[in-house]
Coordinates of C-alpha atoms in Angstrom, one line a residue:
M1 CA -15.1 -13.4 16.1
L2 CA -12.2 -14.2 13.9
Q3 CA -8.7 -12.6 15.0
Q4 CA -8.6 -10.4 11.6
Q5 CA -12.3 -9.2 12.5
R6 CA -11.0 -8.1 15.9
H7 CA -8.2 -6.4 14.5
D8 CA -10.1 -4.5 12.1
L9 CA -12.5 -3.5 14.7
I10 CA -9.7 -2.4 16.9
L11 CA -8.0 -0.3 14.5
R12 CA -11.4 1.3 13.3
G13 CA -12.5 2.2 17.0
L14 CA -9.1 4.1 17.8
R15 CA -9.6 6.4 14.7
D16 CA -11.5 8.2 17.1
G17 CA -9.0 8.2 20.0
P18 CA -6.9 5.9 22.5
L19 CA -8.9 3.1 24.0
S20 CA -8.5 1.0 27.1
V21 CA -8.1 -2.7 26.8
V22 CA -11.5 -3.0 29.1
T23 CA -13.3 -0.7 26.6
L24 CA -12.2 -2.9 23.7
A25 CA -13.0 -6.0 25.5
D26 CA -16.4 -4.9 26.2
R27 CA -17.0 -3.5 22.6
L28 CA -15.7 -6.8 20.9
G29 CA -17.1 -9.1 23.6
A30 CA -13.6 -10.7 23.9
S31 CA -11.6 -11.2 27.2
Q32 CA -9.0 -8.9 28.2
A33 CA -6.2 -11.5 27.8
T34 CA -7.5 -11.9 24.2
I35 CA -7.4 -7.9 23.5
R36 CA -4.0 -7.5 25.2
R37 CA -2.6 -10.3 22.7
D38 CA -4.3 -8.6 19.7
L39 CA -2.8 -5.2 20.9
L40 CA 0.7 -6.6 21.1
M41 CA 0.5 -8.4 17.6
L42 CA -0.7 -5.1 16.1
D43 CA 2.0 -3.2 17.8
N44 CA 4.7 -5.8 16.5
Q45 CA 3.3 -4.9 12.9
G46 CA 3.6 -1.1 13.6
L47 CA -0.5 -0.5 13.1
L48 CA -0.6 1.2 16.6
R49 CA 1.2 1.9 20.0
R50 CA 0.4 0.3 23.2
V51 CA -0.1 3.1 26.0
H52 CA -0.8 2.6 29.5
G53 CA -4.0 0.1 30.0
G54 CA -4.7 0.4 26.3
A55 CA -3.6 1.5 22.8
A56 CA -3.7 4.4 20.2
L57 CA -3.0 4.9 16.4
V58 CA 0.4 5.3 15.1
Q59 CA 0.0 8.9 13.6
D60 CA 0.8 9.1 9.9
A61 CA 3.8 11.1 8.7
D62 CA 3.2 11.2 5.0
D63 CA 3.4 14.6 3.1
P64 CA 0.5 15.7 0.9
F65 CA 0.4 14.4 -2.7
A66 CA 1.3 17.6 -4.6
E67 CA 4.4 17.9 -2.5
V68 CA 5.8 14.5 -2.8
A69 CA 5.0 14.9 -6.8
A70 CA 7.2 17.4 -7.0
V71 CA 10.5 15.7 -5.5
R72 CA 12.7 13.3 -7.7
T73 CA 10.2 13.6 -10.8
V74 CA 12.9 12.5 -13.3
E75 CA 13.8 9.3 -11.4
K76 CA 10.0 8.5 -10.9
E77 CA 9.1 8.8 -14.4
A78 CA 12.2 6.6 -15.6
V79 CA 10.7 3.9 -13.1
A80 CA 7.3 4.2 -14.4
R81 CA 8.2 3.9 -18.2
R82 CA 10.1 0.8 -17.2
C83 CA 7.2 -0.5 -15.2
A84 CA 4.7 0.1 -18.1
E85 CA 6.6 -2.1 -20.4
L86 CA 5.8 -5.0 -18.0
I87 CA 2.0 -4.5 -18.4
R88 CA 0.3 -6.5 -21.3
D89 CA -2.8 -5.4 -22.9
G90 CA -5.9 -7.1 -21.8
E91 CA -4.5 -7.4 -18.4
T92 CA -6.3 -6.5 -15.2
V93 CA -4.4 -4.2 -13.4
L94 CA -4.3 -2.8 -9.7
L95 CA -2.7 0.3 -9.2
D96 CA -1.6 1.3 -5.9
V97 CA -1.5 5.3 -4.3
G98 CA 1.2 7.3 -4.7
T99 CA 3.1 9.4 -7.2
T100 CA 5.2 7.1 -9.0
T101 CA 1.9 4.9 -9.7
H102 CA 0.4 7.9 -10.9
Q103 CA 3.1 8.5 -13.4
V104 CA 2.5 4.9 -14.5
A105 CA -1.0 5.6 -15.1
K106 CA 0.1 8.3 -17.4
L107 CA 1.6 5.9 -19.7
L108 CA -1.6 3.5 -20.0
H109 CA -3.4 6.0 -22.3
G110 CA -4.7 3.9 -25.4
R111 CA -4.0 0.6 -23.7
S112 CA -6.7 -2.1 -23.9
L113 CA -6.7 -2.7 -20.0
T114 CA -8.9 -3.0 -16.8
V115 CA -7.2 -0.8 -14.4
I116 CA -8.7 -1.2 -10.6
T117 CA -7.3 1.6 -8.3
S118 CA -8.0 3.3 -4.8
S119 CA -6.0 6.5 -6.1
L120 CA -8.2 9.8 -6.9
A121 CA -5.3 10.9 -9.0
V122 CA -5.1 7.6 -11.1
Q123 CA -9.0 7.8 -11.5
E124 CA -8.7 11.4 -12.8
E125 CA -5.8 10.5 -15.2
L126 CA -7.7 7.7 -17.0
A127 CA -11.4 8.8 -16.3
D128 CA -11.7 10.0 -20.0
D129 CA -10.1 7.3 -21.9
P130 CA -12.4 4.9 -23.3
T131 CA -10.0 2.1 -24.2
V132 CA -9.2 1.6 -20.3
Q133 CA -12.1 0.1 -18.2
L134 CA -11.9 1.8 -15.0
I135 CA -12.7 0.8 -11.5
L136 CA -12.6 2.8 -8.6
L137 CA -12.5 1.3 -5.2
G138 CA -15.0 2.7 -2.6
G139 CA -13.9 4.4 0.5
V140 CA -13.6 7.4 2.7
V141 CA -12.0 10.2 0.4
R142 CA -8.5 11.3 1.9
R143 CA -8.2 14.7 0.1
D144 CA -4.8 15.5 1.0
Y145 CA -3.3 12.2 -0.5
R146 CA -5.9 12.0 -3.2
C147 CA -7.0 8.5 -2.4
V148 CA -9.6 6.7 -0.7
V149 CA -8.9 4.5 2.5
G150 CA -10.8 2.5 5.3
F151 CA -12.7 -0.8 5.7
L152 CA -14.9 -0.3 2.4
T153 CA -11.7 -0.1 0.5
E154 CA -10.5 -3.4 2.1
D155 CA -14.0 -5.1 1.4
N156 CA -13.9 -4.0 -2.1
L157 CA -10.5 -5.7 -2.9
R158 CA -11.7 -8.9 -1.4
Q159 CA -14.2 -8.9 -4.5
V160 CA -11.6 -8.3 -7.2
H161 CA -8.9 -10.3 -8.8
A162 CA -6.0 -8.8 -10.9
D163 CA -3.3 -10.3 -13.1
R164 CA -0.8 -7.5 -11.9
L165 CA -0.3 -5.1 -8.8
I166 CA 1.6 -1.9 -9.1
L167 CA 2.6 -1.2 -5.5
G168 CA 4.2 2.0 -3.9
T169 CA 5.9 2.2 -1.1
S170 CA 7.9 4.6 1.6
G171 CA 10.9 2.7 1.7
I172 CA 12.8 -0.7 1.5
K173 CA 15.0 -1.8 4.2
P174 CA 18.5 -3.3 3.6
D175 CA 17.1 -7.1 4.4
G176 CA 14.3 -6.4 1.7
Q177 CA 11.3 -5.5 4.1
I178 CA 8.8 -3.2 2.6
V179 CA 7.5 -0.3 5.0
D180 CA 5.3 2.5 4.8
T181 CA 4.8 6.0 7.0
T182 CA 1.2 6.0 6.0
V183 CA -0.3 3.3 8.6
I184 CA -4.0 3.5 7.2
Q185 CA -2.7 2.5 3.8
V186 CA -1.1 -0.7 5.0
P187 CA -4.0 -2.8 5.5
I188 CA -5.2 -2.0 1.8
K189 CA -2.0 -2.7 0.5
R190 CA -1.8 -6.0 1.9
A191 CA -5.4 -6.8 0.6
M192 CA -4.0 -5.4 -2.8
I193 CA -1.3 -8.0 -2.6
A194 CA -3.6 -10.7 -1.7
A195 CA -5.9 -9.9 -4.7
S196 CA -3.1 -10.0 -7.3
D197 CA -1.2 -12.9 -9.4
Q198 CA 2.1 -10.7 -9.9
V199 CA 3.3 -7.9 -7.4
V200 CA 5.4 -5.2 -8.8
L201 CA 7.0 -2.8 -6.6
V202 CA 7.8 0.7 -8.1
A203 CA 10.4 2.4 -5.9
D204 CA 13.0 5.2 -7.0
A205 CA 16.7 5.0 -5.6
A206 CA 15.4 7.2 -2.8
K207 CA 13.5 4.6 -1.1
F208 CA 16.5 2.7 -0.5
P209 CA 16.2 2.7 2.6
G210 CA 13.4 5.1 2.8
S211 CA 11.1 5.3 5.8
G212 CA 8.2 3.8 7.4
V213 CA 6.9 2.6 10.9
A214 CA 4.8 0.0 9.3
R215 CA 5.6 -3.2 7.7
I216 CA 3.7 -4.0 4.5
C217 CA 5.2 -7.2 3.4
G218 CA 8.6 -9.0 3.0
P219 CA 10.7 -9.7 -0.2
D220 CA 8.8 -13.1 -0.6
D221 CA 5.5 -11.3 -1.4
L222 CA 7.1 -9.6 -4.2
N223 CA 7.7 -10.8 -7.8
V224 CA 9.4 -7.8 -9.3
V225 CA 11.1 -4.3 -8.2
V226 CA 11.5 -1.7 -10.5
T227 CA 14.1 0.8 -9.3
N228 CA 16.8 3.4 -10.9
H229 CA 20.3 2.5 -11.5
D230 CA 21.8 4.2 -8.7
A231 CA 19.6 2.0 -6.0
D232 CA 21.4 0.6 -3.0
P233 CA 23.3 -2.4 -4.6
T234 CA 23.3 -4.1 -0.9
T235 CA 19.5 -4.0 -0.8
C236 CA 19.0 -5.0 -4.5
A237 CA 21.2 -8.0 -3.7
A238 CA 19.1 -9.0 -0.6
L239 CA 15.8 -8.9 -2.8
R240 CA 17.5 -10.9 -5.7
E241 CA 18.7 -13.6 -3.0
A242 CA 15.1 -13.7 -2.0
G243 CA 14.2 -14.6 -5.6
V244 CA 12.7 -11.2 -6.6
E245 CA 13.8 -9.8 -10.0
V246 CA 15.2 -6.2 -9.8
L247 CA 14.7 -4.1 -13.0
T248 CA 16.5 -0.7 -12.9
A249 CA 15.9 2.4 -15.1

């Protein structure tokens, strides 16, 4: 079994509660030494926490969609407008979950685009627009954050390709590392990055540094960051030094 397959199965198994190294080794048909190495790697990525004799999932700390949507609305709308200017008719665009990406979706009405998303909010926004070809990824419905998640979502992403990804995040660290509080979303975000030719991160100034226990990617995985004029200049400089185009609104 490939390492990534083991990691996926470990994370799925932990959704029902903590598991011991012995149990995981038995379920996956791997040695306990191999499982311990896997747990160490996943712990370093912030996707689980090791406990005595085994591991448990990190608890997500995100807020329900409606609560987040009511915060910094003006700033998010400005970022969304600047981001929408980058999108060209005829493109296939992956839209990540989140309130800022939902604001981007509102600006895509009447555009000749293919939009792929795991966001139920985006799906609801564009469902009745005949000019937009809309593809909703499959998965387990997460009602509080209006999205779908899980291995089905990741599997779907391996079957698609996008010209551009509009990526959301909980925070950007001063060195340009992109992190998130919603651990279950991180593998999906990574799969979205892998499926896209260009990655555009949308993040209002409050996301500098923001928060997050799990690393999504480094600045080298980004092409463009769209943020507000008052975003932290040190972080913006670090992004530009890594070759990322930083656009402000």
